[in-house]
Short mmCIF file of C-alpha atoms and ligand atoms in Angstrom, two decimals:
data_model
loop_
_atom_site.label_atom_id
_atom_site.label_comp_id
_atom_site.label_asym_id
_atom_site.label_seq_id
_atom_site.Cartn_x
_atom_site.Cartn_y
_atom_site.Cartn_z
CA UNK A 2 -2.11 -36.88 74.44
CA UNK A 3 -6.16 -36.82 73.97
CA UNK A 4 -6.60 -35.35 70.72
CA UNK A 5 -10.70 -35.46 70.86
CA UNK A 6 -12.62 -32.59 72.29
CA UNK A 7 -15.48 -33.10 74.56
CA UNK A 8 -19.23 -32.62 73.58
CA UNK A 9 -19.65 -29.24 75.61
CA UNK A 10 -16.20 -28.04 73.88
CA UNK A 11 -17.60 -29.24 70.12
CA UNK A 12 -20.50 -26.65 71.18
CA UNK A 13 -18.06 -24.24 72.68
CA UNK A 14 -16.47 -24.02 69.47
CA UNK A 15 -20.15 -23.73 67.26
CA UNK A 16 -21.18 -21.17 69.56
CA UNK A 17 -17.95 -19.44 68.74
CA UNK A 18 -17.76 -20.04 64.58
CA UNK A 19 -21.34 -19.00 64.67
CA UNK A 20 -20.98 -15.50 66.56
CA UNK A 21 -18.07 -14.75 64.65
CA UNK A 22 -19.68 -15.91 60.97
CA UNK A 23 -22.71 -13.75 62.25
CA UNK A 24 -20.51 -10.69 63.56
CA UNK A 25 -17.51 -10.28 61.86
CA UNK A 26 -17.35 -7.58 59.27
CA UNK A 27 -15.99 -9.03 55.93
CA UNK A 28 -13.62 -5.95 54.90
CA UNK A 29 -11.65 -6.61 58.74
CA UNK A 30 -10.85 -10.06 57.31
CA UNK A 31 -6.71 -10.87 56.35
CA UNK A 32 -4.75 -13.72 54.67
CA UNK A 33 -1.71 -13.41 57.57
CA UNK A 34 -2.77 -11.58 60.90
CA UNK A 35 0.24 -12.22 61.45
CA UNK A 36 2.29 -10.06 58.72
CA UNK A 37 -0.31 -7.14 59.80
CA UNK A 38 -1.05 -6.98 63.24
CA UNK A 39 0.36 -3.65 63.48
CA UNK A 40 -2.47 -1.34 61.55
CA UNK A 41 -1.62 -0.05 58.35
CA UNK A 42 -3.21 3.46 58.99
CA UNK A 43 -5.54 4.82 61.19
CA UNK A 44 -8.50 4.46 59.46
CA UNK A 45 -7.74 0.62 59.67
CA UNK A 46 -7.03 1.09 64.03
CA UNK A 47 -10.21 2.56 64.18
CA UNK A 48 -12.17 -0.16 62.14
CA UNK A 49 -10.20 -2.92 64.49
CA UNK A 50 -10.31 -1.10 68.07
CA UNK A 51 -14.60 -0.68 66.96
CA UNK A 52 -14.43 -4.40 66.74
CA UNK A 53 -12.74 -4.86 69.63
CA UNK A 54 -15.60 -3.05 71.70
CA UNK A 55 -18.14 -5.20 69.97
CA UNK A 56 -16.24 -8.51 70.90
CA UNK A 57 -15.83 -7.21 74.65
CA UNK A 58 -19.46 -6.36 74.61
CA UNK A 59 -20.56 -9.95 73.20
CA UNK A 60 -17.32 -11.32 76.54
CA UNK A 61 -15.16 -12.53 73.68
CA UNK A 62 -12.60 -10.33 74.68
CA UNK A 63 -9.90 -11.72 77.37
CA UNK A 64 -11.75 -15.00 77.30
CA UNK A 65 -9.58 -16.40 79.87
CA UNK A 66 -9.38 -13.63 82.44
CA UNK A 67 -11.10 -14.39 85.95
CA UNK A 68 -14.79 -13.31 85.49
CA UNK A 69 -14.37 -10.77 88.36
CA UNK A 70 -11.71 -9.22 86.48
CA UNK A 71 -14.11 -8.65 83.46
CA UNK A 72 -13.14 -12.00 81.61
CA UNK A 73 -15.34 -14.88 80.91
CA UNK A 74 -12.97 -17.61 83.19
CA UNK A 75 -12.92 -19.60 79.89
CA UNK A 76 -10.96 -23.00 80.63
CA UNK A 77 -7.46 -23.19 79.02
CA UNK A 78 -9.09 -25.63 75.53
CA UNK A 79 -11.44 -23.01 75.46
CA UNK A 80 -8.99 -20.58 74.66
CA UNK A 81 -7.48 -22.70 72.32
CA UNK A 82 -10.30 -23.57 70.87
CA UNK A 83 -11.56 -20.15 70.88
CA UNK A 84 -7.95 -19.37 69.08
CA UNK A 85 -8.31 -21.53 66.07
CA UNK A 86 -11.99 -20.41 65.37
CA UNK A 87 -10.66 -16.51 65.37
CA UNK A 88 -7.49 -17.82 63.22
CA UNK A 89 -10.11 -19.85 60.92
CA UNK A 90 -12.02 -17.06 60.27
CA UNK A 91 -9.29 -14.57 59.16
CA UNK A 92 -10.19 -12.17 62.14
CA UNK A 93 -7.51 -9.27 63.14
CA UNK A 94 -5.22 -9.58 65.88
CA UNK A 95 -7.06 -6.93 68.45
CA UNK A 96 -5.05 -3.31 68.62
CA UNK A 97 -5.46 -3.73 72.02
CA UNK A 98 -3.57 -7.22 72.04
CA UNK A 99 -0.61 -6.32 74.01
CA UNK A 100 -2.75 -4.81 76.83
CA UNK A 101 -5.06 -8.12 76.81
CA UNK A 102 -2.22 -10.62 76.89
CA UNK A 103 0.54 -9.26 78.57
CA UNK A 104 0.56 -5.86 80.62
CA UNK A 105 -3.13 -6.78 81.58
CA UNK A 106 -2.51 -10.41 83.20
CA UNK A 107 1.05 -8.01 84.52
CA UNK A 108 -1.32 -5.44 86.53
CA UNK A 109 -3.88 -8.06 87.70
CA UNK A 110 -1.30 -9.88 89.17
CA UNK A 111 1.09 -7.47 90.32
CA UNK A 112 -0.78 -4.02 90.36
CA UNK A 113 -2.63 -2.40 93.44
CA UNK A 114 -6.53 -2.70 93.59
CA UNK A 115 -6.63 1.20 92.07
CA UNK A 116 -4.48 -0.01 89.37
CA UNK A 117 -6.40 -2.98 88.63
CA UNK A 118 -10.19 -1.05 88.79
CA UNK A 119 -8.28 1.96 86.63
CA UNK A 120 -6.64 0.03 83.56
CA UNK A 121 -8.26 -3.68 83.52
CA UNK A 122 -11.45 -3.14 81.75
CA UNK A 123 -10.54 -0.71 79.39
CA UNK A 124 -7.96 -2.64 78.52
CA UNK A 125 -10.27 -5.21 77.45
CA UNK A 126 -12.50 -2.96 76.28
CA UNK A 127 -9.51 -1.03 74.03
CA UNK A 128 -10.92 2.54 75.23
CA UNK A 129 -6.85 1.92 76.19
CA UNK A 130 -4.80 0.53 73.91
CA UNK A 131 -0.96 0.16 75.14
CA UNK A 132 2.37 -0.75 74.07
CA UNK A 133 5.29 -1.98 75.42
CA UNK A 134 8.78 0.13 76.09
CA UNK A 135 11.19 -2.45 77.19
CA UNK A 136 14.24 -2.48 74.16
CA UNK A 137 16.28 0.67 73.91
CA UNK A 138 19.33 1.24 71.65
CA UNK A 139 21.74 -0.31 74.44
CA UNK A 140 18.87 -3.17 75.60
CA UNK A 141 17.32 -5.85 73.54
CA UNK A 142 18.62 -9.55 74.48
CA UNK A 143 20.25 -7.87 77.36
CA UNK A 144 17.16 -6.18 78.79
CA UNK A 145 18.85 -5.54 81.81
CA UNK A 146 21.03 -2.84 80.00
CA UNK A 147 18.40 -0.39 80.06
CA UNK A 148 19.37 2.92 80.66
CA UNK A 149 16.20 5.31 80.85
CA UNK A 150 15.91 7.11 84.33
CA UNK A 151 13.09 7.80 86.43
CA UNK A 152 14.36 9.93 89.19
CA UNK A 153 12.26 9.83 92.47
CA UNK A 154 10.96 13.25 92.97
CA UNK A 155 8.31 12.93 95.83
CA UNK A 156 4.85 12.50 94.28
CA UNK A 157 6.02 11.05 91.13
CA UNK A 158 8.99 10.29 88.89
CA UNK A 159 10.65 12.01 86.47
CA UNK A 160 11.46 10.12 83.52
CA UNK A 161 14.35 10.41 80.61
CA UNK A 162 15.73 8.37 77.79
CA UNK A 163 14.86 6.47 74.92
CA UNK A 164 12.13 2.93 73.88
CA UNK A 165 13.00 1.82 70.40
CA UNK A 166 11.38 -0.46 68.22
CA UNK A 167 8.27 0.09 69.83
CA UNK A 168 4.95 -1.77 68.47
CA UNK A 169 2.10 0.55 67.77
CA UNK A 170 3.11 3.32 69.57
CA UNK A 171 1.55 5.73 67.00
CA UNK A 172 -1.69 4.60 68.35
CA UNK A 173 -1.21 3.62 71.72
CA UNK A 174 -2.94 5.50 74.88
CA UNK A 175 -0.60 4.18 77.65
CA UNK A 176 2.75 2.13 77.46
CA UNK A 177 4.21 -0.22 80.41
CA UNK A 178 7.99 0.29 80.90
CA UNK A 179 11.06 -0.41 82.72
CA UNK A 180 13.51 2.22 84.20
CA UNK A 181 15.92 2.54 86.03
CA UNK A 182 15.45 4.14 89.63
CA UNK A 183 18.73 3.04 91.41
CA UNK A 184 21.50 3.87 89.32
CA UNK A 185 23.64 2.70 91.69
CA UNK A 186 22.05 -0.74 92.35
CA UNK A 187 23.50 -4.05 90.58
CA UNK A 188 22.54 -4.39 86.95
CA UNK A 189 18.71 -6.15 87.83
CA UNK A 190 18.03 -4.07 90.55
CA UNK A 191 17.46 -0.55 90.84
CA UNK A 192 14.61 -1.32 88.01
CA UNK A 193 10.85 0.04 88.44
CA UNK A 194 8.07 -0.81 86.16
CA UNK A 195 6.08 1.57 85.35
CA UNK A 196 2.74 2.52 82.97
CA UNK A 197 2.90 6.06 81.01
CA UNK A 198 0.34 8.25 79.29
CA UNK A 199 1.39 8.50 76.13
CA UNK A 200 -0.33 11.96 76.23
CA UNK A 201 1.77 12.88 79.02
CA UNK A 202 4.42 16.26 78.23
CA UNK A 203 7.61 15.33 76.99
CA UNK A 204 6.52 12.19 75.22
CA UNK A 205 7.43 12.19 71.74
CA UNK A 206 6.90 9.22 69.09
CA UNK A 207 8.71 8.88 66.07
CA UNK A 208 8.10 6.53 63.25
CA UNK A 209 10.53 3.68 62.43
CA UNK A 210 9.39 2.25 58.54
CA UNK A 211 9.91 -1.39 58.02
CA UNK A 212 11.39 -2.99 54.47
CA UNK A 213 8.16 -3.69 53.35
CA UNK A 214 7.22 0.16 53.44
CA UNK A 215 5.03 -0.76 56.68
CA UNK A 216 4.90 2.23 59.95
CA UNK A 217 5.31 -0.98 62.08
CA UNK A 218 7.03 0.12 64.98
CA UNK A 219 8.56 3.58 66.84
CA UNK A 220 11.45 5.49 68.84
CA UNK A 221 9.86 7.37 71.91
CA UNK A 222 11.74 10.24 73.51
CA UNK A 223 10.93 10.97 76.93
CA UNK A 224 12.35 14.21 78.25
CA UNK A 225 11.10 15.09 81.65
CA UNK A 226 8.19 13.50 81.66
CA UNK A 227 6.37 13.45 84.92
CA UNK A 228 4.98 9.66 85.90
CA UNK A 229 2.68 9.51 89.18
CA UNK A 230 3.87 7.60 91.58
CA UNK A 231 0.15 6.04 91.38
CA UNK A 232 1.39 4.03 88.08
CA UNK A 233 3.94 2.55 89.73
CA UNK A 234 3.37 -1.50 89.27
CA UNK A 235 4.97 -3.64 92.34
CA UNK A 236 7.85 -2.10 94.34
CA UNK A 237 9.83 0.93 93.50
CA UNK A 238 13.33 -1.15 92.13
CA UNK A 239 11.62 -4.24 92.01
CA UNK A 240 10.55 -4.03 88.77
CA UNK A 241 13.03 -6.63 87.19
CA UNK A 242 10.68 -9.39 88.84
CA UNK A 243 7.36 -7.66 87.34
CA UNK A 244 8.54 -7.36 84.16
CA UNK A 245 9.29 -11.48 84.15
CA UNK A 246 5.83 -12.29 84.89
CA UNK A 247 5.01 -9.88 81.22
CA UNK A 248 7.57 -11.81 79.72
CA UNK A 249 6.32 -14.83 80.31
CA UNK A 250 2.63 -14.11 78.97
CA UNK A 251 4.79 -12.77 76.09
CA UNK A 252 6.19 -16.14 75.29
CA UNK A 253 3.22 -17.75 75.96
CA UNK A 254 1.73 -16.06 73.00
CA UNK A 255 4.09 -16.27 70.23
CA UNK A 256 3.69 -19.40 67.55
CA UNK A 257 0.78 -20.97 65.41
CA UNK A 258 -0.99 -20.52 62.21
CA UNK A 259 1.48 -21.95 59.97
CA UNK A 260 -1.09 -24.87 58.64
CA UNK A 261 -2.78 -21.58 57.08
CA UNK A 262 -0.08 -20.28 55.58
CA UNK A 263 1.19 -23.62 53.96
CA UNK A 264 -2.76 -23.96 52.77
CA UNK A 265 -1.92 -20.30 51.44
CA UNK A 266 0.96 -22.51 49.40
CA UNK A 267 -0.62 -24.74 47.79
CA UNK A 268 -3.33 -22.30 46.72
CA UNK A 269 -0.58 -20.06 45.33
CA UNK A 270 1.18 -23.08 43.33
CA UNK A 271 -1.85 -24.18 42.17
CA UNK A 272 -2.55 -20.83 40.52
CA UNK A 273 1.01 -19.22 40.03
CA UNK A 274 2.62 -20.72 36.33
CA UNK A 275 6.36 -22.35 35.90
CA UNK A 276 7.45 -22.65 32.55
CA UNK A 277 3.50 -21.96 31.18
CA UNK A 278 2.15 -24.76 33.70
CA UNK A 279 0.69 -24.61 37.21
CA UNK A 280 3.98 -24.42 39.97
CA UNK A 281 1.84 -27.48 41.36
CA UNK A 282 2.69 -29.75 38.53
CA UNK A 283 6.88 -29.14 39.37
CA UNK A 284 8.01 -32.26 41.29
CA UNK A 285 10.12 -29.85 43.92
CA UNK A 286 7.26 -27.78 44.18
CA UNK A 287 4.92 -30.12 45.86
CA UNK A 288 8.33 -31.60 48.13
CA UNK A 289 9.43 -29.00 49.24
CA UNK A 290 5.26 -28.06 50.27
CA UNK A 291 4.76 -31.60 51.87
CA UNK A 292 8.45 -30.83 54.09
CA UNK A 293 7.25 -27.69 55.33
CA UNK A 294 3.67 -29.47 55.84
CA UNK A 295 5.47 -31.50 57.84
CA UNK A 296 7.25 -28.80 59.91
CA UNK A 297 4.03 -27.11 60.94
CA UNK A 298 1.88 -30.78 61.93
CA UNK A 299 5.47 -30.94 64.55
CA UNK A 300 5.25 -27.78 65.49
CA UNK A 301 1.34 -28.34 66.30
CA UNK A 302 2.16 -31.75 68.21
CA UNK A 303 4.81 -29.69 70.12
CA UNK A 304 2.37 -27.23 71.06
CA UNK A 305 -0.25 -29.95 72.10
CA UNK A 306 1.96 -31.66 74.17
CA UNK A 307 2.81 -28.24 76.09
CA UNK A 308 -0.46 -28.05 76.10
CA UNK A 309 -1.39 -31.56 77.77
CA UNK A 310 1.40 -30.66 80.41
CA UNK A 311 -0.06 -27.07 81.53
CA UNK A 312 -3.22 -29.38 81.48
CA UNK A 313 -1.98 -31.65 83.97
CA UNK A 314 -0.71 -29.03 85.74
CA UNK A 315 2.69 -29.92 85.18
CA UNK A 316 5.12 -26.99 85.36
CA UNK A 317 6.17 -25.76 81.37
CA UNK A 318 8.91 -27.97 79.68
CA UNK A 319 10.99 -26.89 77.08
CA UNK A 320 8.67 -26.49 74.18
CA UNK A 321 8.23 -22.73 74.82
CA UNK A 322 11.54 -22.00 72.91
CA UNK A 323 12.06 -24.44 71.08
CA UNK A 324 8.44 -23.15 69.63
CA UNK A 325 9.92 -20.15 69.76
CA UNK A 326 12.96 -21.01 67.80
CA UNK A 327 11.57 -23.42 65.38
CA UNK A 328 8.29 -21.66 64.45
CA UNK A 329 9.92 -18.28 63.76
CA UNK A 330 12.26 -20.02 61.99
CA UNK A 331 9.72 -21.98 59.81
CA UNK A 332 7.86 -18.84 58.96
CA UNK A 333 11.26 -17.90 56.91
CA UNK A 334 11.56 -21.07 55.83
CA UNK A 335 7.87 -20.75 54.06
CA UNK A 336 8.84 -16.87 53.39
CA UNK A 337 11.82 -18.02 51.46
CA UNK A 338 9.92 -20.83 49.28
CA UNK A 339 7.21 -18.40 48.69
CA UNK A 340 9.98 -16.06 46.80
CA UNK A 341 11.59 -19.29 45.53
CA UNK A 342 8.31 -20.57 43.62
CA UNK A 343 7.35 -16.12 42.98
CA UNK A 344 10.79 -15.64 41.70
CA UNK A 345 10.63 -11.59 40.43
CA UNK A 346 7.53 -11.32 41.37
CA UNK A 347 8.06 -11.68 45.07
CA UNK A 348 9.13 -8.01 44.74
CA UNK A 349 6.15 -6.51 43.65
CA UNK A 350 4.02 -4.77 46.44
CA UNK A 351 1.08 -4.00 44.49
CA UNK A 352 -1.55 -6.53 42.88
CA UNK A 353 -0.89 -7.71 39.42
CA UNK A 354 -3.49 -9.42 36.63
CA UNK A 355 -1.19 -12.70 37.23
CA UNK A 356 -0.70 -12.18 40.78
CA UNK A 357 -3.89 -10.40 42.78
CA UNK A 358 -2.32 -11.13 45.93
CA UNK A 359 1.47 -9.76 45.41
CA UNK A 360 1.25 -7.72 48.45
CA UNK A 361 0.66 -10.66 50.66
CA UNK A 362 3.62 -12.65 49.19
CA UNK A 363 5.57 -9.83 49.40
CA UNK A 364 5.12 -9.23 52.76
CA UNK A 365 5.73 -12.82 53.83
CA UNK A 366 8.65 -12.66 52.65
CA UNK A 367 10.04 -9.30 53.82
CA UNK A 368 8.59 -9.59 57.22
CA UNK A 369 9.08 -13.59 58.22
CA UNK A 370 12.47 -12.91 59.32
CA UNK A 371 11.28 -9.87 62.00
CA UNK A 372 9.88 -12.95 64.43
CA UNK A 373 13.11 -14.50 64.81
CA UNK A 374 14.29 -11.23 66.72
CA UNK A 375 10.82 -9.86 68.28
CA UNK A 376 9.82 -11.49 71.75
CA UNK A 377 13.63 -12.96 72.17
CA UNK A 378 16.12 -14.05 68.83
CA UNK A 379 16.84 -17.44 67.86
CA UNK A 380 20.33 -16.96 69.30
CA UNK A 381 18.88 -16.41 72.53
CA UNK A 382 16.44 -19.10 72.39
CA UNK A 383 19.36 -21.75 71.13
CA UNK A 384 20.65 -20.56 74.21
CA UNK A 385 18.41 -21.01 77.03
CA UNK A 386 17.69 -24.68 74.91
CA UNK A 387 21.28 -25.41 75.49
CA UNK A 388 21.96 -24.42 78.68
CA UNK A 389 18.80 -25.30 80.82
CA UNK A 390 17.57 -28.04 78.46
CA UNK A 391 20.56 -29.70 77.28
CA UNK A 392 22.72 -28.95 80.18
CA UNK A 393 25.60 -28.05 78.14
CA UNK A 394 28.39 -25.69 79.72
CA UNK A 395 27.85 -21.85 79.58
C1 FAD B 422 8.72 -7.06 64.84
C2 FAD B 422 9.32 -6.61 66.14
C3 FAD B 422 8.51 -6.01 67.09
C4 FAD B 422 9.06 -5.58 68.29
N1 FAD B 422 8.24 -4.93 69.18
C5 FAD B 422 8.75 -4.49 70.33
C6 FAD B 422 7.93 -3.75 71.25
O1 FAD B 422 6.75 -3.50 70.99
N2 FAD B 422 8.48 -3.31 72.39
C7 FAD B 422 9.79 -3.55 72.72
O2 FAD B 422 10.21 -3.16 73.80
N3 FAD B 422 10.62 -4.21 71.86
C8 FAD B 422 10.12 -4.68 70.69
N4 FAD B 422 10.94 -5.34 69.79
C9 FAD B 422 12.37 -5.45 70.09
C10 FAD B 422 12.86 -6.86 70.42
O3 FAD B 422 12.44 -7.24 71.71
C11 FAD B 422 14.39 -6.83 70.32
O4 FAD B 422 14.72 -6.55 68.97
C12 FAD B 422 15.00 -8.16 70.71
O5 FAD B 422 14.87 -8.38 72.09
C13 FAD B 422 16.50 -8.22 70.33
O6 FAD B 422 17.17 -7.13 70.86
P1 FAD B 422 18.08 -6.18 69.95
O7 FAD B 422 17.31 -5.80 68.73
O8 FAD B 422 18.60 -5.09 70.83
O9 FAD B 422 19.29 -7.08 69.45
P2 FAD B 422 20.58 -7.47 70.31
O10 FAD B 422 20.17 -7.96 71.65
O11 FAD B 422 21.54 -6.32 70.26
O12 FAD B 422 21.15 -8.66 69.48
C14 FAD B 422 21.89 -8.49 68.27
C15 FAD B 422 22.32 -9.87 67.78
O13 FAD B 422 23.18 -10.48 68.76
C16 FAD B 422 22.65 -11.75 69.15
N5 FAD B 422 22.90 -11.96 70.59
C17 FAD B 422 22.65 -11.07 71.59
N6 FAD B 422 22.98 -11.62 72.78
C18 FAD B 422 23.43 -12.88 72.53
C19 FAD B 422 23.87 -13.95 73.35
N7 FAD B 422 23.95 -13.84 74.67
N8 FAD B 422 24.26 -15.11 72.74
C20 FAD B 422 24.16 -15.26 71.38
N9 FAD B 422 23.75 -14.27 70.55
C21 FAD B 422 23.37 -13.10 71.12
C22 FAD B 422 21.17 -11.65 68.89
O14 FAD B 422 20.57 -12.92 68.73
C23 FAD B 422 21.13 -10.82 67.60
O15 FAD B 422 21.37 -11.63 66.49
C24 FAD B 422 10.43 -5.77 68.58
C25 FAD B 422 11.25 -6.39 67.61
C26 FAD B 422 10.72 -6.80 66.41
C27 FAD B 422 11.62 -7.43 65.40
#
């Protein structure tokens, strides 16, 4: 592994801290994009899809898309690089993130030319913002299960059942889903992937609250809803395959940012009192900080080395779930010290003279256990680490 960066990279990344230092408004700025990448309220998706358009206008949106697809064809450190400027300098995740890294790459490489001149730059632009509709009540782990039905009637399809725990669908224009279109065919075929107007009749989105109080995610009812035939992506039943290639973008984007939140530690114990002195000064306090220190540098190496491999152009090892598994799985572990070292005040969702950022806290510790489930459990992951990794028996 080459941990230095080249002289046109060190600029790549100036260029980058500058625009953003010079761009970014202060008020978009969060302590965990990751606890609230879902906006709190429209007034706050408004404020981010705005910023959005200015980054796409400046080509910061997408960086790594081909430049004939609207992208800048930004080199795979760049994004990185690129990544841990934005993360440095407490920047939203986009509202239009689940268009830019997953259906997005999904239509470019699977759609029709229509498709791709239709949906690609307003993707990046967020004049679209989309979600995704692949669990249902009977289909999480077992995506296959899914048991919506888009019946083939001539010019388009009609479409009937039920997306749950849907991201963002509250604000989103289109959504990219699966259904099935071959009741008949074996369990991963008779699938189609298609993308939805949200706007279209028979659509209806209702809210599911999180424990923290937070409109994260949605059910969506679809009852006769009329889908073109024209937003059809890949071949009709074929859509198991074109759903893989989103699912892989998907994993490719989970993990990172923990350094932050451990900085966000030893911040908090420096200010938060035990016993009328500074949580810093309590022997366990600072241990049990320098272990989950620790956790994070490994989890960094891991993702370097995966890194130096796609470099290389080496096909992907292991390290995508056992990123998977052991970063989701070190944002509880931080979660839970966080309430450990807060004791009673971990509760408190509002700020407090002793504790201005409560709400942050509190939301750590609510929400770190939601990305051990979202984008594949740990279960699953300890799976596919045993089976294709380890070669142990099914
Ligand atoms: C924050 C968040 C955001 C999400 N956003 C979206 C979204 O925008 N769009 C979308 O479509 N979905 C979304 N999801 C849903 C997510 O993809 C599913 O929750 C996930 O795939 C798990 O499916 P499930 O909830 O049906 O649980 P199940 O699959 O029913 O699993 C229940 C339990 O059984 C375990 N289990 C299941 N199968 C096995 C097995 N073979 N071996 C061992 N253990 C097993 C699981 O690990 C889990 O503990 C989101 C979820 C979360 C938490």
């Amino acid at each position: 592994m080459d941990f230095s960066y080249t002289p046109e990279q060190e600029a790549f990344r100036m260029e980058v801290r500058r625009w953003l230092a010079d761009n970014l408004p202060p008020e978009l700025c969060i302590d965990d994009p990751v606890d609230d990448w879902v906006p709190r309220n429209h007034e706050i998706f408004e404020k981010r899809r705005a910023w959005q358009a200015q980054m796409y206008t400046a080509g910061w949106v997408g960086i790594g898309w081909p430049r004939e697809l609207g992208g800048r064809g930004a080199s795979l450190i760049e994004q990185v690089i690129f990544n841990e400027e934005y993360g440095r300098a407490r920047a939203p995740i986009l509202p239009g993130y689940s268009g830019i890294s997953m259906c997005g790459p999904t239509i470019a490489q699977a759609g029709s030319d229509a498709q791709r001149r239709r949906f690609l730059k307003r993707i990046l632009s967020g004049e679209d913002i989309w979600c995704q509709g692949l669990s249902e009540p009977g289909a999480g782990s077992d995506l296959a299960a899914i048991a919506s039905r888009a019946e083939d009637r001539g010019d388009y399809f009609l479409l009937n059942g039920q997306k749950i725990w849907t991201s963002a669908a509250q604000y989103a224009d289109w959504m990219y889903l699966l259904a099935r279109t071959d009741p008949n065919a074996p369990k991963h075929l008779g699938i189609s992937y298609l993308l939805l107007d949200m706007k279209s009749k028979g659509v209806e989105v209702r809210p599911l609250v999180t424990a923290s109080g937070h409109h994260h995610f949605n059910q969506v009812f679809f009852e006769d809803v009329q889908v073109s035939k024209e937003n059809l992506v890949g071949p009709k039943n074929q859509g198991w395959k074109v759903a893989m290639t989103t699912l892989s973008y998907e994993r490719g984007a989970t993990g990172g940012g923990y350094d932050s939140q451990i900085r966000g530690l030893v911040d908090l114990a420096q200010r938060h009192q035990i016993d009328g002195r500074p949580a810093w000064q309590q022997d366990w306090v600072r241990q049990r900080i320098a272990q989950l220190a620790m956790e994070s540098k490994a989890a960094k190496y891991t993702r370097l080395r995966s890194l130096t491999r796609q470099l290389k152009g080496q096909p992907p090892g292991p390290e995508g779930s056992m990123l998977k598994l052991f970063g989701s799985e070190l944002g509880v572990r931080i979660g839970f010290f966080a309430s450990e070292m807060l004791g009673p005040y971990a509760q408190v969702a509002q700020p407090m003279p002793v504790l201005e950022d409560a709400p942050r806290w509190h939301n750590r510790v609510i929400n770190s256990r939601q990305y051990t489930i979202a984008g594949g459990t740990s279960e699953i992951q300890r799976n596919i680490i045993g089976e294709r990794t380890l070669k142990l028996p099914k």
